[in-house]
Steps between C-alpha positions, in 0.01 A plus 500: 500500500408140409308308736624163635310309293564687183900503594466111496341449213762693318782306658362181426480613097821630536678247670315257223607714208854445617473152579301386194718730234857378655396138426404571156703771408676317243165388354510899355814467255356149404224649362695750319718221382229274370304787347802685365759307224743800520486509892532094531777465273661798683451330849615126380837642369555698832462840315325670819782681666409667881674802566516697817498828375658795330284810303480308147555135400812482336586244215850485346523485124803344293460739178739489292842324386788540704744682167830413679486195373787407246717235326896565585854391463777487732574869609206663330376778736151381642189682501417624891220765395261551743170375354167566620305174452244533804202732566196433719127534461326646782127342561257700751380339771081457467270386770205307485251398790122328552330577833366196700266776728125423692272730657403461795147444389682204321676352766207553718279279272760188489577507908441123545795327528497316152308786327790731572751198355271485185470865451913519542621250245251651283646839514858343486386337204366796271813706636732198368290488143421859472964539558606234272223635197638878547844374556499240151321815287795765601745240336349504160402854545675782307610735849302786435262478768534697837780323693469184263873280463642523179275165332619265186378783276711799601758253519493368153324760324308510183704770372854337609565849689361689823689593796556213747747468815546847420668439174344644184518252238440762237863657563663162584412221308625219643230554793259406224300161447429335188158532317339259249281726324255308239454788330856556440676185586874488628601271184360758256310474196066613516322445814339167650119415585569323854333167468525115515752499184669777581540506914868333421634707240479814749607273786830361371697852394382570868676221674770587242557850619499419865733172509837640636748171524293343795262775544149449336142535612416238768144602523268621258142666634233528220156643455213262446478577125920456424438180769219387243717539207798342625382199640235412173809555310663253686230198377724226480829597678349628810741522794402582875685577768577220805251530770742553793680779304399729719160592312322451811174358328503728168509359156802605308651388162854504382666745229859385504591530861266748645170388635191658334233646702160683423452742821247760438329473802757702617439791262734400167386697208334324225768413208793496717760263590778561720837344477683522859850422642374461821882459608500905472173528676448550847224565768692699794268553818607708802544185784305706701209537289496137350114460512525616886235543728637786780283526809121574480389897404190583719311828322496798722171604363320183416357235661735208286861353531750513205809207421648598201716264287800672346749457232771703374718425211491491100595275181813624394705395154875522449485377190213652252709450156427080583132570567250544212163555409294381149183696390269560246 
């Protein structure tokens, strides 16, 4: 049983814990957002959907033609075939936390009044940094790690394919994104050394092959070597983006009308670019587990207190055929 003393030392953390992260629990996703080009352009458009529940995240998907459709005359008999335009892709739901814990030891040491204060904001600090790094890595990441969400690279693949939502791409084909391979380009002919006088020749059949009527790429995410290329080939018509449009403090150029951003901080692969829809990209989180901090988890067997910050959810696509990804 903890003494007195010790019980009030580990109120005070924990009632500071609470206090501190409440106040700045927004200050997590804004350092996602201004680390992260995916997640911020996500965010800005509203594409971060809470749910409440349910065993999977579900996303509707519009796949194909409706066939009934036909050009008629007066008493012509009308096609009412049932047609099945809709399926769904079904997205896990993967968990993520960071620990803000002490010892007792710890709290021991910082029991003055504004030691303990210091000591708390510290620890709510590194928990904050140490969420948004793991949290802006998963997004680029390809999903193969132990309970890892499905990132930007199982999502727009390298080989077009994979299973995602459940949906293998290999058997249906319009679940598959576009690829830009230099080595065999999507316009044909013998294969392309990525550089400064070539970036835009792979770029363009690209944008091409995603622009659907209004739908094209409204963000494009680039390693620091295709960045390098694509803005020295750009000498004397360089374009950047607006300040307030929404790049929260990161440099971005123009390619048509997608902003252009090099990101690989966050774990892009050298020689890639990816070109995103972000209209048919979304970041659902359980409302329950929205970077929430539940009540304080004192160890059984240790002398130490535990507040976990938890998150639930995953970046789900609806739309992978408008997403694509150029390579070497």
């Amino acid at each position: 049983m903890a003494s007195p003393g010790q019980s009030s030392l580990f109120n005070a953390f924990t009632e500071l814990v609470s206090t501190t992260y409440r106040n700045h629990k927004k200050t997590v996703a804004d350092n996602v957002s201004k680390h992260n080009a995916l997640y911020r352009r996500i965010a800005s458009k509203g594409r971060v959907r809470l749910e409440d529940g349910g065993l999977s995240i579900v996303t509707p998907l519009d796949y194909q033609a409706n066939s009934t459709y036909q050009r008629y005359s007066g008493y012509d008999v009308l096609n009412i075939n049932a047609v099945d335009v809709l399926t769904a892709a079904e997205y896990p739901w993967r968990q993520a936390a960071v620990n803000v814990a002490a010892s007792g030891l710890e709290l021991r040491t910082n029991s003055g009044a504004q030691r303990i204060i210091n000591f708390t904001k510290a620890k709510i600090t590194n928990a904050q940094r140490s969420f948004a790094n793991g949290l802006s890595s998963d997004l680029y990441s390809d999903g193969t790690a132990s309970n890892q969400i499905n990132g930007l690279q199982a999502i727009v693949a390298d080989s077009g394919a994979g299973t995602v939502g459940g949906i293998n791409a290999s058997t249906w084909a319009f679940w598959q994104n576009i690829v830009q391979s230099a080595a065999a380009p999507l316009q044909g002919g013998g294969a392309i050394t990525p550089g400064v006088t070539t970036i835009e020749s792979l770029m363009l059949p690209m944008w091409i092959k995603l622009t659907r009527g209004a739908d094209s790429p409204d963000l494009i995410v680039m390693s620091d070597d295709y960045f390098a290329f694509y803005e020295q080939s750009q000498t004397s018509l360089k374009r950047y983006a607006p300040e307030d449009n929404g790049q929260g403090g990161m440099v971005s150029m123009k390619y048509k009308t997608a902003d252009v951003f090099f990101d690989s901080s966050g774990g892009i692969p050298a020689q890639h670019a990816y070109f995103l829809n972000t209209d048919f990209l979304e970041m659902v989180v359980h409302r329950d587990a929205n970077m929430d901090m539940p009540e304080e988890v004192r160890s059984v067997n240790q002398d130490a207190i535990v507040m976990p910050i938890l998150w639930q959810g995953n970046l789900v696509c609806s739309a992978r055929f408008l997403q694509g990804v150029m390579k070497a």
